[in-house]
XYZ file of C-alpha atoms in Angstrom:
565
model
C 161.524 113.595 135.342
C 161.660 112.676 138.946
C 158.442 113.863 141.147
C 159.401 116.508 143.970
C 158.513 114.544 147.179
C 156.412 115.585 149.757
C 157.501 115.354 153.431
C 154.097 114.855 154.829
C 150.493 114.770 154.188
C 148.874 118.371 153.438
C 146.641 119.826 150.866
C 149.560 119.605 148.117
C 150.464 115.897 148.889
C 146.682 115.150 148.101
C 146.740 117.140 145.007
C 150.284 115.429 143.679
C 148.787 112.102 144.819
C 145.373 112.489 142.750
C 147.032 113.811 139.882
C 149.634 110.984 139.780
C 147.024 108.407 140.459
C 145.083 109.622 137.457
C 148.289 109.514 135.446
C 149.111 105.930 136.458
C 145.389 104.691 135.837
C 145.731 106.342 132.256
C 148.596 104.491 131.441
C 147.205 101.231 132.781
C 143.540 101.644 131.871
C 143.492 99.581 128.887
C 145.422 96.884 130.520
C 143.064 96.775 133.246
C 140.183 96.669 131.063
C 141.452 93.675 129.143
C 141.860 91.742 132.599
C 138.382 92.325 133.744
C 136.722 89.102 133.693
C 135.059 89.177 136.923
C 131.915 89.021 137.657
C 130.842 90.758 134.273
C 133.634 90.496 131.773
C 132.425 93.770 130.161
C 135.978 95.086 130.147
C 135.449 98.423 131.988
C 137.183 98.278 135.329
C 140.128 100.623 134.342
C 137.922 102.943 132.739
C 135.449 103.003 135.762
C 138.583 103.683 137.884
C 140.059 106.428 135.648
C 136.702 108.138 135.657
C 136.332 108.002 139.392
C 139.794 109.496 140.157
C 139.126 111.960 137.371
C 136.355 113.346 139.319
C 138.448 113.646 142.426
C 141.033 115.428 140.578
C 138.628 117.996 139.454
C 137.018 118.524 142.873
C 140.712 119.028 144.523
C 141.827 121.437 141.847
C 138.313 123.342 142.245
C 139.343 123.841 145.956
C 142.985 125.012 145.046
C 141.400 127.753 142.612
C 138.850 129.041 145.111
C 141.835 129.832 147.175
C 143.808 131.492 144.664
C 144.831 135.061 145.530
C 142.234 137.583 144.295
C 139.367 134.787 144.691
C 138.174 136.017 148.209
C 139.976 133.109 149.772
C 143.624 133.622 149.532
C 146.302 131.231 150.452
C 146.229 127.461 150.417
C 143.355 125.119 151.364
C 143.754 123.100 154.414
C 144.542 119.253 154.529
C 140.585 118.816 155.391
C 139.642 121.062 152.582
C 141.534 119.004 149.910
C 141.104 115.394 151.409
C 137.072 116.324 151.561
C 137.353 117.583 148.228
C 138.787 114.297 147.097
C 136.442 112.109 148.810
C 133.285 114.185 147.729
C 134.707 114.402 144.049
C 135.390 110.550 144.077
C 131.763 109.755 145.417
C 129.770 111.905 142.998
C 132.017 110.713 139.998
C 132.207 107.087 140.879
C 131.684 104.544 137.902
C 131.169 100.971 138.120
C 131.828 98.385 141.351
C 135.317 99.114 141.717
C 135.063 102.907 141.326
C 132.412 102.750 143.865
C 134.624 101.064 146.170
C 137.526 102.979 145.355
C 135.517 106.187 146.485
C 134.911 104.811 149.747
C 138.659 103.781 150.332
C 139.300 107.503 149.482
C 136.742 108.812 151.994
C 138.018 106.495 154.789
C 141.522 108.061 154.278
C 139.851 111.500 154.048
C 137.950 110.943 157.526
C 141.378 110.255 159.163
C 143.370 113.034 157.387
C 140.459 115.594 158.123
C 139.835 114.479 161.668
C 139.892 117.241 164.404
C 142.167 116.762 167.368
C 145.430 117.594 168.891
C 147.768 115.173 167.102
C 147.332 116.000 163.251
C 147.107 112.620 161.071
C 149.957 114.067 158.844
C 152.844 111.777 159.183
C 153.585 108.125 158.965
C 151.673 106.750 161.659
C 148.655 108.809 160.426
C 148.863 107.480 157.288
C 148.812 103.861 158.973
C 145.734 104.751 160.302
C 144.067 106.229 157.258
C 145.071 103.020 155.273
C 143.314 101.067 158.117
C 140.451 102.985 157.951
C 140.137 102.813 154.300
C 140.180 99.275 154.153
C 137.513 98.762 156.680
C 135.378 101.229 155.466
C 135.406 99.829 151.852
C 134.658 96.151 153.378
C 131.757 97.522 155.513
C 130.507 99.318 152.350
C 130.059 96.063 150.678
C 127.079 93.665 151.429
C 128.791 90.430 150.809
C 132.647 90.806 150.625
C 134.477 88.172 148.644
C 138.191 87.501 148.849
C 140.322 87.696 145.859
C 139.066 91.005 145.035
C 140.096 94.649 145.455
C 138.714 94.408 149.378
C 141.434 91.763 149.728
C 144.148 94.022 148.362
C 143.084 96.859 150.293
C 143.180 95.055 153.528
C 146.758 93.640 152.740
C 148.002 97.005 152.196
C 146.776 98.085 155.817
C 147.902 94.966 157.229
C 151.348 95.511 155.742
C 151.742 98.727 157.441
C 150.507 97.603 160.816
C 153.975 97.509 162.362
C 155.894 99.969 160.100
C 157.652 102.964 161.952
C 158.726 105.911 159.657
C 157.732 108.423 157.554
C 154.856 108.819 154.887
C 157.094 107.550 152.254
C 158.082 104.471 154.213
C 154.591 103.710 154.984
C 153.494 104.328 151.632
C 156.201 101.794 150.157
C 155.238 99.083 152.678
C 151.373 99.340 151.803
C 152.343 99.023 148.116
C 154.519 96.068 148.581
C 151.915 94.566 150.595
C 149.000 95.093 147.869
C 151.473 94.016 145.094
C 151.776 90.641 146.934
C 148.213 90.226 147.537
C 147.392 91.209 144.121
C 149.552 88.225 142.792
C 147.720 85.689 145.397
C 144.033 86.797 144.167
C 143.957 83.964 141.235
C 144.385 81.461 144.074
C 141.359 82.961 145.932
C 138.782 83.503 143.150
C 138.328 80.684 140.886
C 137.031 82.559 137.835
C 140.440 84.526 138.137
C 142.577 81.306 138.249
C 140.652 79.916 135.300
C 141.172 83.154 133.260
C 145.011 83.321 134.418
C 144.631 86.937 135.368
C 144.859 88.882 138.555
C 141.724 91.081 139.958
C 141.222 93.979 137.794
C 140.135 96.284 140.644
C 143.030 95.206 142.696
C 145.073 95.782 139.979
C 143.938 99.469 139.736
C 144.446 99.910 143.548
C 148.075 98.912 143.228
C 148.452 101.628 140.690
C 147.042 104.150 142.932
C 149.139 103.133 145.847
C 152.370 103.484 143.475
C 151.210 106.902 142.994
C 151.180 107.368 146.805
C 154.646 106.150 147.090
C 155.971 108.616 144.156
C 154.087 111.350 145.882
C 156.110 111.136 149.225
C 159.461 109.630 147.635
C 159.587 111.475 144.134
C 160.201 107.833 142.747
C 157.649 105.715 141.190
C 158.145 101.990 142.418
C 159.261 99.222 140.111
C 156.139 98.356 137.928
C 154.634 95.003 137.846
C 156.496 92.423 135.850
C 155.192 92.194 132.455
C 151.383 92.691 132.245
C 148.751 92.434 134.860
C 147.850 88.614 134.018
C 149.106 86.408 136.935
C 151.742 83.727 136.156
C 150.082 80.796 137.059
C 151.163 77.232 136.676
C 149.377 74.762 134.053
C 146.058 74.146 135.152
C 145.356 77.461 136.632
C 145.211 78.434 140.307
C 145.714 76.230 143.307
C 144.246 76.295 146.750
C 140.626 76.938 147.793
C 139.057 79.593 145.711
C 136.262 81.464 146.426
C 132.679 80.935 144.802
C 130.946 83.616 143.076
C 129.114 85.680 145.770
C 127.748 88.983 146.055
C 130.363 91.432 146.930
C 132.971 93.644 144.865
C 132.592 92.821 141.376
C 130.571 89.793 142.311
C 127.890 88.749 139.926
C 127.743 86.094 137.168
C 127.217 87.406 133.565
C 123.511 87.232 132.316
C 124.337 84.196 130.335
C 125.543 82.586 133.474
C 121.939 83.317 135.213
C 123.565 86.259 136.867
C 121.273 89.828 137.141
C 120.684 91.634 133.859
C 121.286 95.158 134.741
C 123.753 97.272 136.849
C 122.099 100.348 138.349
C 123.836 103.141 139.788
C 122.826 106.400 141.254
C 123.472 109.148 143.725
C 121.106 109.457 146.630
C 120.398 112.301 149.114
C 118.965 110.300 152.077
C 119.246 110.185 155.952
C 121.208 107.302 157.577
C 118.244 105.446 158.813
C 116.627 105.402 155.281
C 119.738 104.132 153.798
C 120.063 101.147 156.263
C 116.461 100.212 154.969
C 117.589 100.593 151.566
C 120.535 98.375 151.843
C 118.113 95.574 153.211
C 115.831 95.922 150.238
C 118.482 96.001 147.429
C 120.092 93.133 148.884
C 117.013 91.115 148.513
C 116.460 92.332 145.006
C 120.156 91.591 143.711
C 123.743 91.232 144.391
C 127.089 93.131 144.135
C 125.400 95.613 146.431
C 127.708 98.697 147.574
C 126.437 101.721 149.134
C 129.163 104.161 149.975
C 129.024 107.868 151.278
C 127.620 109.406 154.087
C 126.406 112.961 155.511
C 123.367 112.649 153.388
C 125.006 112.016 150.149
C 125.559 108.257 149.111
C 126.526 106.595 145.946
C 124.601 103.179 145.283
C 125.695 100.246 143.088
C 123.543 97.258 142.565
C 123.149 94.329 139.868
C 119.492 93.417 139.648
C 117.060 91.737 137.317
C 114.466 94.372 138.096
C 115.853 98.171 137.539
C 112.865 99.744 138.068
C 112.506 98.108 141.746
C 115.906 99.446 142.426
C 115.381 103.020 141.349
C 111.747 102.677 143.359
C 113.747 101.643 146.397
C 115.998 104.631 146.053
C 112.984 107.035 145.673
C 111.363 105.555 148.861
C 114.689 106.132 150.742
C 115.446 109.757 149.705
C 115.947 111.486 146.378
C 118.167 109.424 143.741
C 119.687 111.471 140.898
C 122.435 110.786 138.141
C 120.663 107.140 137.798
C 122.493 104.934 135.314
C 121.212 101.561 134.332
C 123.340 99.358 132.068
C 122.081 96.152 130.616
C 124.943 93.652 130.603
C 123.801 91.683 127.572
C 123.829 94.583 125.263
C 127.162 95.826 124.088
C 129.171 94.173 126.671
C 132.787 93.765 125.041
C 133.177 90.033 126.375
C 129.449 88.745 126.925
C 128.183 89.693 123.729
C 127.191 86.296 121.922
C 126.699 85.292 118.187
C 123.095 84.879 118.685
C 122.498 88.329 120.220
C 123.702 91.010 117.708
C 124.509 94.574 118.815
C 121.824 97.014 118.759
C 121.693 98.972 115.429
C 122.911 102.604 115.908
C 120.585 105.377 114.810
C 121.792 107.878 112.474
C 122.087 111.086 114.545
C 121.562 112.057 118.296
C 121.834 115.302 120.314
C 123.707 115.182 123.898
C 123.027 117.839 126.082
C 124.363 119.058 129.485
C 121.454 120.548 131.517
C 121.365 122.313 135.033
C 118.087 121.039 136.565
C 115.733 118.171 136.494
C 112.673 120.219 134.625
C 115.053 121.053 131.630
C 116.466 117.270 131.621
C 112.787 116.431 131.386
C 112.095 118.891 128.477
C 115.717 118.087 126.439
C 114.691 114.312 126.784
C 111.253 114.870 125.203
C 112.832 116.588 122.447
C 114.774 113.489 121.891
C 118.004 114.330 123.308
C 120.344 112.446 125.862
C 120.995 114.370 128.908
C 123.613 114.978 131.359
C 122.370 116.603 134.573
C 124.897 119.078 136.013
C 123.869 119.928 139.410
C 124.984 123.236 141.147
C 128.680 123.365 141.989
C 129.348 119.869 140.382
C 130.378 120.231 136.638
C 130.207 116.932 134.899
C 133.693 115.466 134.246
C 134.598 114.557 130.714
C 133.805 110.926 131.454
C 130.284 111.598 132.126
C 130.326 113.424 128.772
C 132.052 110.424 126.912
C 129.471 108.229 128.544
C 126.696 109.859 127.318
C 127.962 110.107 123.911
C 128.274 106.309 123.906
C 124.701 105.985 125.358
C 123.221 108.064 122.714
C 124.144 105.165 120.335
C 124.442 107.034 116.956
C 126.726 107.415 114.281
C 126.495 111.121 114.487
C 126.336 113.213 117.884
C 125.897 116.997 118.374
C 127.201 117.848 122.041
C 125.806 121.165 123.578
C 127.865 121.745 126.753
C 125.428 124.535 127.536
C 127.922 126.224 129.721
C 131.174 128.152 128.882
C 133.119 126.498 131.811
C 132.602 123.099 129.926
C 134.356 124.119 126.840
C 137.458 122.075 127.586
C 135.797 119.085 129.186
C 133.296 118.819 126.272
C 136.441 119.281 123.806
C 138.125 116.199 125.438
C 135.053 114.268 125.486
C 134.367 114.766 121.699
C 138.177 113.837 120.921
C 137.673 110.670 122.925
C 134.463 109.711 121.366
C 135.851 110.546 117.843
C 138.686 108.156 118.644
C 136.025 105.742 119.086
C 134.471 105.994 115.809
C 131.591 108.459 116.424
C 131.385 111.379 114.467
C 130.979 114.641 116.881
C 129.815 118.103 116.441
C 130.535 120.474 119.134
C 128.516 123.467 119.568
C 129.787 125.954 121.954
C 126.501 126.794 123.476
C 127.262 128.620 126.780
C 123.749 128.459 128.449
C 120.766 126.007 128.491
C 118.560 128.577 126.670
C 120.847 128.505 123.758
C 120.868 124.839 123.793
C 117.158 125.016 123.517
C 117.143 127.272 120.548
C 119.481 124.879 118.770
C 117.199 122.023 119.720
C 114.464 123.586 118.359
C 115.665 123.710 114.718
C 117.388 120.243 114.879
C 116.234 118.101 111.842
C 117.942 114.490 111.799
C 116.640 114.222 108.326
C 119.183 117.083 106.978
C 122.701 116.328 105.973
C 124.873 116.429 109.169
C 126.876 119.558 108.327
C 123.732 121.198 107.321
C 122.163 120.413 110.795
C 125.046 121.589 112.657
C 125.251 124.904 111.031
C 121.671 125.641 111.570
C 121.640 124.718 115.150
C 125.002 126.683 115.798
C 123.201 129.640 114.110
C 120.212 129.341 116.372
C 122.106 129.319 119.361
C 124.504 132.178 118.180
C 121.384 134.235 117.752
C 120.201 133.601 121.271
C 121.444 136.093 124.094
C 121.416 134.710 127.347
C 121.171 135.869 130.869
C 120.514 134.621 134.525
C 119.460 135.908 137.908
C 121.346 134.391 140.864
C 122.195 135.067 144.471
C 125.696 136.430 144.996
C 127.636 133.739 147.532
C 130.188 136.345 148.872
C 131.318 140.024 148.696
C 132.813 140.601 145.438
C 133.906 143.164 142.720
C 131.845 143.150 139.504
C 131.196 145.278 136.496
C 128.305 146.824 138.064
C 129.837 147.417 141.652
C 130.465 145.552 144.711
C 127.836 143.059 145.727
C 127.399 141.427 149.018
C 126.523 137.996 150.050
C 122.771 137.490 149.454
C 122.452 140.250 146.866
C 120.419 139.718 143.615
C 122.682 139.396 140.538
C 121.547 140.234 137.153
C 124.159 138.505 134.737
C 123.935 139.236 130.938
C 126.347 136.819 129.102
C 128.617 135.886 132.098
C 129.074 139.665 133.044
C 127.100 141.297 136.404
C 125.184 143.927 134.821
C 122.672 144.567 137.532
C 122.729 144.303 141.300
C 119.693 144.835 143.621
C 117.561 143.128 146.372
C 114.608 141.822 144.579
C 114.406 139.136 142.497
C 111.578 140.367 140.133
C 112.829 143.756 139.873
C 116.364 142.633 138.581
C 115.015 140.307 136.056
C 112.566 142.868 134.901
C 115.846 145.382 134.512
C 117.548 142.644 132.672
C 114.820 141.854 130.186
C 114.840 145.514 129.298
C 118.343 145.510 128.483
C 118.367 142.696 126.267
C 115.367 143.394 124.684
C 116.534 147.166 123.758
C 118.500 145.367 121.022
C 115.329 143.824 119.576
C 114.057 140.072 119.729
C 111.088 138.190 118.832
C 110.778 135.246 121.574
C 111.760 135.529 125.265
C 112.583 132.250 127.235
C 112.295 132.444 130.835
C 113.502 128.905 132.729
C 112.569 129.221 136.261
C 114.545 127.527 139.167
C 112.842 126.131 142.185
C 113.918 128.983 144.533
C 112.318 131.640 142.143
C 109.411 133.493 143.476
C 106.067 132.029 142.471
C 104.935 135.278 141.063
C 107.931 135.826 138.916
C 106.622 134.217 135.705
C 103.420 136.164 135.603
C 104.679 139.511 136.500
C 107.710 138.971 133.590
C 105.108 137.845 131.072
C 103.039 140.755 131.774
C 106.125 143.223 131.417
C 107.050 141.633 127.822
C 103.414 141.541 126.980
C 102.820 145.182 127.880
C 106.114 146.803 126.740
C 107.079 144.491 123.866
C 104.194 144.276 121.868
C 105.603 141.603 119.142
C 107.437 139.665 121.304
C 106.267 136.193 122.433
C 107.286 134.640 125.710
C 107.755 130.840 126.782
C 108.033 129.546 130.139
C 109.892 126.413 131.618
C 110.484 125.008 135.015
C 114.011 124.248 135.433
C 114.011 122.551 139.002
C 116.984 122.706 140.898
C 119.102 124.548 138.410
C 121.294 126.711 140.441
C 120.295 129.985 139.181
C 116.851 131.551 140.146
C 116.083 132.348 136.505
C 117.582 131.699 132.952
C 116.606 134.294 130.319
C 116.891 133.736 126.677
C 116.120 136.392 123.943
C 116.055 135.403 120.278
């Protein structure tokens, strides 16, 4: 069925492009993974690009959902809203080297599309500027750019539209054709690609994204690449001068060839000056350095031998989080040799989504693999799949700890099952239910018995939270104003007030009227210092047979989480 074309770049065009790009990468994912031979043949470039765009799609859809009638912000989001969400979603969800560079490409485009000025950049000339900005931004983000990679393909797309006059569809098609020609030339630019007889995997992914851009503005997908992505090379491989293996986009040898042993990725909250110093330090530690982002939030990617030093550098620069460290020599589909057998899987593990650093520490101490969900940034299914893999177990219990993650968690569980992992999804709706489930977890029991016990413990735990209202809204307890303190019992607003402790006491009383033996309190960083003392005293004085346990949740969004079991 033909896509209804967009006539100019607006919020709907951003939404359509992101959705079509995700579909295109979904179709090409396995093919791109299969040709990922440079720098580390770990077969994940297609997957990383897919997960990066999936995060962008989720962010754009969230902006549209916020503007639905009745949400307090009726109408359609602006182009700046949608393009900014696309860039931010890709930034926080970027996976791997190619995904990180794609995030910067999208950020560069968004900066042009969102720019203030008398002439909006929503037509063909505006798209030309956006493509040029994207290619230049991505190249500047890489410490040592190498030709024959996605950077070359992006630059060729921007070059191809330099003299093009016409609408967005005309410009998009010219960019696609330029990228396609550049992709075919990558084996002659990079020796490792020529020897393998394939084109650059990251560049192949970018061509798919640009094909989606063509379909967005013309209603028709361009003709697919002939055959597979493998370059049609003459016998003997590529001809012409080939670039050496240098530090840059997807640029490091595998550990067996003497390259760095670890890939380190993290998000970083830091000032520009600190990031400039971080670039210099990380460049001295390893290669494949890519730092993308801006406005205080960055995504850092580097290949190093000393993973701890790379993380420490981030700590000195600002606040790193969502830290991911991958050892290239363990489990990589192309580099694993017979002398290095894969690590044996454990029998059972627990994967949990947690809303703050404090709870992440608590869950980790209890043996769980955690996924940190920052306020307003729900993890995508790809992050959950990655955590299920990292658990490295035959059987995994998944605790989403959020009602809004039900479908995301189910999709992740299905993906993991397709990969041979036995996954049980327990529909926990709050982190306090997850704590209760984890408390009765016994890996020595039969899997089904363990799941039943954990499900029962979670279901027997009533949950609540105290949070601040972000805007005026109708609730079950009446109208609240921005800044009001809300007491939510099992996701419904039950109390509206102005004092955090008073609202929390009211919520506790309502919950304990139905009985209970244990109260769990998880305090966020912004909760009053005296909250724990007051609430513990309240329970001790009013409910003699009830115990209380208090945890520090860190920056968890809610001021206070409450569980009663």
